[in-house]
mmCIF file of N, CA and C in Angstrom:
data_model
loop_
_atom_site.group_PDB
_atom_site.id
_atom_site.type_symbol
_atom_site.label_atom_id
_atom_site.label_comp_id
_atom_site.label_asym_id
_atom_site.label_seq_id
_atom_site.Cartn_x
_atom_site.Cartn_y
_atom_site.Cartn_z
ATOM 1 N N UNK A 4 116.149 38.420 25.500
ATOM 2 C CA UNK A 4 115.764 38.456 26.894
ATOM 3 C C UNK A 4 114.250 38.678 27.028
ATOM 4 N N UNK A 5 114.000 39.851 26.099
ATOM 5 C CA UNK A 5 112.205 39.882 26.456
ATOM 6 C C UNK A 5 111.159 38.487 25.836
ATOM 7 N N UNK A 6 111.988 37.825 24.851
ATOM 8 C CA UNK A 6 110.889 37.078 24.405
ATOM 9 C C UNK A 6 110.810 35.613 25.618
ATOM 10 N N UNK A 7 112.265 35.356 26.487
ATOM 11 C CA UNK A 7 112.310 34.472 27.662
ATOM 12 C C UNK A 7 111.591 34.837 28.573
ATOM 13 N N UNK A 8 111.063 36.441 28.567
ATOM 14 C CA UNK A 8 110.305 36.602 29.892
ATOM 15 C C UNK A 8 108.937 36.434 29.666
ATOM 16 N N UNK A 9 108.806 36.803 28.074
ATOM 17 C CA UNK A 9 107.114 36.552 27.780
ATOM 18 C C UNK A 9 106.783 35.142 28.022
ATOM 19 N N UNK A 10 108.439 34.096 27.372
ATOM 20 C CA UNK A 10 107.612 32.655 27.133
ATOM 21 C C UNK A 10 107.786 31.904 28.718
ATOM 22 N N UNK A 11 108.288 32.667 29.645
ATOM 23 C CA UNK A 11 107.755 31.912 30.563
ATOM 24 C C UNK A 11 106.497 32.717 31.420
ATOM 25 N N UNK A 12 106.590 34.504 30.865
ATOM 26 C CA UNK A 12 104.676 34.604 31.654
ATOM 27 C C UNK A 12 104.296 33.764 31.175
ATOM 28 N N UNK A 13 104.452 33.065 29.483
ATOM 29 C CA UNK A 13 102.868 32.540 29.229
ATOM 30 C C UNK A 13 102.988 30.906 29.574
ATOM 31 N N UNK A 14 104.211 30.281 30.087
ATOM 32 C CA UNK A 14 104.089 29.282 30.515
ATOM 33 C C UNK A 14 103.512 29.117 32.104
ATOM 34 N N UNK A 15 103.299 30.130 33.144
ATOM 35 C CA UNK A 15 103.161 30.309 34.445
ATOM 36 C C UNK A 15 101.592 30.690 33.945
ATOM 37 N N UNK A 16 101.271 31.815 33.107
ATOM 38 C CA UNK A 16 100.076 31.886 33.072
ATOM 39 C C UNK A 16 99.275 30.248 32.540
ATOM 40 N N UNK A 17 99.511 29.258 31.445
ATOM 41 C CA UNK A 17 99.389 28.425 30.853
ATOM 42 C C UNK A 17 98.856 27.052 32.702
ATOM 43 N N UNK A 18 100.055 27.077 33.775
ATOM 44 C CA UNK A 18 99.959 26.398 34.451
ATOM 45 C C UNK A 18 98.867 26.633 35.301
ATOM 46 N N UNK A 19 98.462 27.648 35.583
ATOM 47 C CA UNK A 19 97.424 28.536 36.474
ATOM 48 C C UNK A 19 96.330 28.322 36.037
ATOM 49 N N UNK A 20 96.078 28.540 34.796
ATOM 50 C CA UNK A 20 94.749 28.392 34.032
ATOM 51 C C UNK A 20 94.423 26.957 34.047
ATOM 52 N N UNK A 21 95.418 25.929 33.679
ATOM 53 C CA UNK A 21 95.128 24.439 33.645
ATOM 54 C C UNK A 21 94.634 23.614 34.926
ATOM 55 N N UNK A 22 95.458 24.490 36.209
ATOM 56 C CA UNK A 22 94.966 24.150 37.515
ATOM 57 C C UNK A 22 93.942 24.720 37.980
ATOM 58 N N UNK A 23 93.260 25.816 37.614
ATOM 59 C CA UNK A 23 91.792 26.306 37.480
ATOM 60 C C UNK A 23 90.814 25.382 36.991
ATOM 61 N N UNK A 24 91.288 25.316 35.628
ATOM 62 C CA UNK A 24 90.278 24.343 35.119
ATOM 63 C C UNK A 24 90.272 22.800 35.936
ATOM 64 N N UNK A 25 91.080 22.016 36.176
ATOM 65 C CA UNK A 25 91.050 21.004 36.878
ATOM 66 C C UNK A 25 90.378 21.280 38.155
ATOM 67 N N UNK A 26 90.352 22.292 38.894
ATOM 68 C CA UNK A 26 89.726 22.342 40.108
ATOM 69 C C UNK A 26 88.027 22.876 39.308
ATOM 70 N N UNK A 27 87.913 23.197 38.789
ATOM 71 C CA UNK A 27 86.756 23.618 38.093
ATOM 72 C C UNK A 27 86.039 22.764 37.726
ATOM 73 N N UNK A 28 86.416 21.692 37.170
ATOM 74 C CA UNK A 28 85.840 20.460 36.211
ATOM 75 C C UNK A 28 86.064 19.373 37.293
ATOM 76 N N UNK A 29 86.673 19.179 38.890
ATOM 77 C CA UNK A 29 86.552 18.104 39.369
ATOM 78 C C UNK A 29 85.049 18.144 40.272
ATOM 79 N N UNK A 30 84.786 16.286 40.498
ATOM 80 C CA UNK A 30 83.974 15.969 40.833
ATOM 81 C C UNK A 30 83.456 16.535 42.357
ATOM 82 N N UNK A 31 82.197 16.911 42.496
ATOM 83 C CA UNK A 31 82.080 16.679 43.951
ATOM 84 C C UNK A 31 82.778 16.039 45.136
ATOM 85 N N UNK A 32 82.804 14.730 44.776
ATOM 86 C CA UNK A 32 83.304 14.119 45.520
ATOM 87 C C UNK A 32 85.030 14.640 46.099
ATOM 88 N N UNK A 33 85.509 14.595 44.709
ATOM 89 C CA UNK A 33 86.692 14.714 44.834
ATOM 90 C C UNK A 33 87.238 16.053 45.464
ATOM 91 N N UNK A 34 86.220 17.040 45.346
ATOM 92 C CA UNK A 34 86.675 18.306 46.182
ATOM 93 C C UNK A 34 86.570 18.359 47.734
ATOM 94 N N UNK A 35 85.540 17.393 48.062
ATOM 95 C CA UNK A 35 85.010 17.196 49.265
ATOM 96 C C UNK A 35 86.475 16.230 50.029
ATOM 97 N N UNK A 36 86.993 14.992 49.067
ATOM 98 C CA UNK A 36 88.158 14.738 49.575
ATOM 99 C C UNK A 36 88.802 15.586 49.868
ATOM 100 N N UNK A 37 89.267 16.613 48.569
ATOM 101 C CA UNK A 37 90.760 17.485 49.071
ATOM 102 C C UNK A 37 90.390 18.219 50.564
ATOM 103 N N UNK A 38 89.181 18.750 50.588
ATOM 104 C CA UNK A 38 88.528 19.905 51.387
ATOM 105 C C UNK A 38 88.810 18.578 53.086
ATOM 106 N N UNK A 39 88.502 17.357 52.909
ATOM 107 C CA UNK A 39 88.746 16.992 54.154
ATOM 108 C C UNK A 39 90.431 16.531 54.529
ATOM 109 N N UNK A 40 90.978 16.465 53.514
ATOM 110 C CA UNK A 40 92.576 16.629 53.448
ATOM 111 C C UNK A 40 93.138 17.397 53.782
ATOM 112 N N UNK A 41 92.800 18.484 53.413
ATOM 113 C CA UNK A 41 92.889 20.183 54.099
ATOM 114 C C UNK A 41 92.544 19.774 55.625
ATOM 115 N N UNK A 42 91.800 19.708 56.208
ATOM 116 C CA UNK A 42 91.226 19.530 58.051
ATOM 117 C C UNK A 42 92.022 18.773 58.047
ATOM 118 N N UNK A 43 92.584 17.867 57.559
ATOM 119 C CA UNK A 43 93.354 16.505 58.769
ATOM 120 C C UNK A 43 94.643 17.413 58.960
ATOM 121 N N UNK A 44 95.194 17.662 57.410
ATOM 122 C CA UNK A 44 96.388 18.234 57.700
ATOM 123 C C UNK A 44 96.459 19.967 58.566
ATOM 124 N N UNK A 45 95.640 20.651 58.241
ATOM 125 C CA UNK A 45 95.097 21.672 59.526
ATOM 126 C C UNK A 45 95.347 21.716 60.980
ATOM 127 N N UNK A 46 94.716 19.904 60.876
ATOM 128 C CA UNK A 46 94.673 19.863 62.207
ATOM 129 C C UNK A 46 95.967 18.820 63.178
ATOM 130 N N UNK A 47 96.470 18.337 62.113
ATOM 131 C CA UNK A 47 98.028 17.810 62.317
ATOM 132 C C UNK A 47 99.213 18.698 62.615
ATOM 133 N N UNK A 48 98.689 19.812 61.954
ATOM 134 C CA UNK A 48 99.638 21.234 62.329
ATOM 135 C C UNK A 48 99.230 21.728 63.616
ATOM 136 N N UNK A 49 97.993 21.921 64.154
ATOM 137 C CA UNK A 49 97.619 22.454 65.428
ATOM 138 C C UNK A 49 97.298 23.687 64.562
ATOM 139 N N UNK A 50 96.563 24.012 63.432
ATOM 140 C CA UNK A 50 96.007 25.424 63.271
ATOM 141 C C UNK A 50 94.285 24.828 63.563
ATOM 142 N N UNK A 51 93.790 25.770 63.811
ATOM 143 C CA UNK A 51 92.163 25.563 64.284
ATOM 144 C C UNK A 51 91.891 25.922 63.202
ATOM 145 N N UNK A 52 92.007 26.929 62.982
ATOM 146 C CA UNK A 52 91.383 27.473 61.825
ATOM 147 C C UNK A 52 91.004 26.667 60.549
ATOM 148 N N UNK A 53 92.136 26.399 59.934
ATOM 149 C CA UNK A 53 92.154 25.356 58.882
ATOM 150 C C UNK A 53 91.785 23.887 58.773
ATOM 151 N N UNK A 54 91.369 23.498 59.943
ATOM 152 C CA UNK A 54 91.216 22.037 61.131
ATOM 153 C C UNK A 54 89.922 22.400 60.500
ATOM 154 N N UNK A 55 89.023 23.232 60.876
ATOM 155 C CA UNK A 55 87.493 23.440 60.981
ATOM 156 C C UNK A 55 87.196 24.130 59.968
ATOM 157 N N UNK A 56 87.791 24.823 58.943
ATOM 158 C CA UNK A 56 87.206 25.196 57.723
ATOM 159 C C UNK A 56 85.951 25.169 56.806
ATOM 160 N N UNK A 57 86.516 23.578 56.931
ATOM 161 C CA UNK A 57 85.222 22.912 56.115
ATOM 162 C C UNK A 57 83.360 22.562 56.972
ATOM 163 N N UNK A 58 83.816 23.351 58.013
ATOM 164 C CA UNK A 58 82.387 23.240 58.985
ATOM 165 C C UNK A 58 81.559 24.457 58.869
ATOM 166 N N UNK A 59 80.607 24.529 58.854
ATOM 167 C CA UNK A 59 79.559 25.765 58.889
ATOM 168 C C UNK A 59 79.762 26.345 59.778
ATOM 169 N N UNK A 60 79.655 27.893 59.725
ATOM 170 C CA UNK A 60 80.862 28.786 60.875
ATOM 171 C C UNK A 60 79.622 28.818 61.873
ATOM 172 N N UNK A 61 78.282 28.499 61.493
ATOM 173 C CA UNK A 61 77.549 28.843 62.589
ATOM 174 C C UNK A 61 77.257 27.411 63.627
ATOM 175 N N UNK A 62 78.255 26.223 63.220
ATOM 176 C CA UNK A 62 77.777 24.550 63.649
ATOM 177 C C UNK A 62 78.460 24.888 65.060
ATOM 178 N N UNK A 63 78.061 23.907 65.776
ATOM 179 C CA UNK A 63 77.937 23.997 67.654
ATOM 180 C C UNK A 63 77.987 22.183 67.626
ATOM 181 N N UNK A 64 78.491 21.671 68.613
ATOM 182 C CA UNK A 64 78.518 20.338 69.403
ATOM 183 C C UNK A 64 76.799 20.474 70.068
ATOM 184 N N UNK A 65 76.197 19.436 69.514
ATOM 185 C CA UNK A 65 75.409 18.748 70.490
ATOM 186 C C UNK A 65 75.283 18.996 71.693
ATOM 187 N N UNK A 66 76.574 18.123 72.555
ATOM 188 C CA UNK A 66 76.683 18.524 73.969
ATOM 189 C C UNK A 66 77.006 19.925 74.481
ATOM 190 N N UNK A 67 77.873 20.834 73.510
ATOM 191 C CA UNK A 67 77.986 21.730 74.412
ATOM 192 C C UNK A 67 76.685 22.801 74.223
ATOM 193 N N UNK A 68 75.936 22.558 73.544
ATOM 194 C CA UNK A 68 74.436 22.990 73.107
ATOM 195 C C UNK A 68 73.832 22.530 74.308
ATOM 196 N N UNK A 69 73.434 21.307 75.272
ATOM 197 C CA UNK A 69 73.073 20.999 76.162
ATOM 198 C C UNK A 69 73.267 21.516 77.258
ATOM 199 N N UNK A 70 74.685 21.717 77.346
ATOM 200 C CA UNK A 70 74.917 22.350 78.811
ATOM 201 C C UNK A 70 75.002 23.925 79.132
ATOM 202 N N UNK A 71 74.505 24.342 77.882
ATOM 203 C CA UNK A 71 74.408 25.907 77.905
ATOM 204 C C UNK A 71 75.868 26.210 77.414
ATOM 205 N N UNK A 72 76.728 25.717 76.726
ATOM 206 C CA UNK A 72 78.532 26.210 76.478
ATOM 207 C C UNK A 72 78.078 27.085 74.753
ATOM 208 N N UNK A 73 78.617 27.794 74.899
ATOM 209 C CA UNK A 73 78.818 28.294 72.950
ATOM 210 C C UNK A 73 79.978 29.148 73.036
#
């Protein structure tokens, strides 16, 4: 029983580490995809939060910069 529980910590630890490294070692680009994959689906749910994530917490609209809105 204990050696089934070690060999699957070290298979859960094994999966964790491999998906680290893959997010670690991917391209710019490709993070910038997931990161705007994240907002669509964010915002397909109706969470704001996760919708706008990927925006600079201090970014403002143009227009509502114009009309005095923040």
């Amino acid at each position: 029983m204990k050696r089934i529980l070690l060999a699957a910590a070290a298979v859960a630890l094994a999966v964790f580490g491999i998906r680290r490294l893959v997010i670690a070692l991917a391209a710019d680009e490709t993070r910038i995809g997931w990161l705007i994959e994240d907002m669509v689906e964010g915002f397909n749910e109706r969470h704001a939060g996760e919708a706008t994530s990927g925006l600079a917490p201090d970014w403002r609209h143009e227009d509502l910069e114009g009309r005095g809105l923040r």
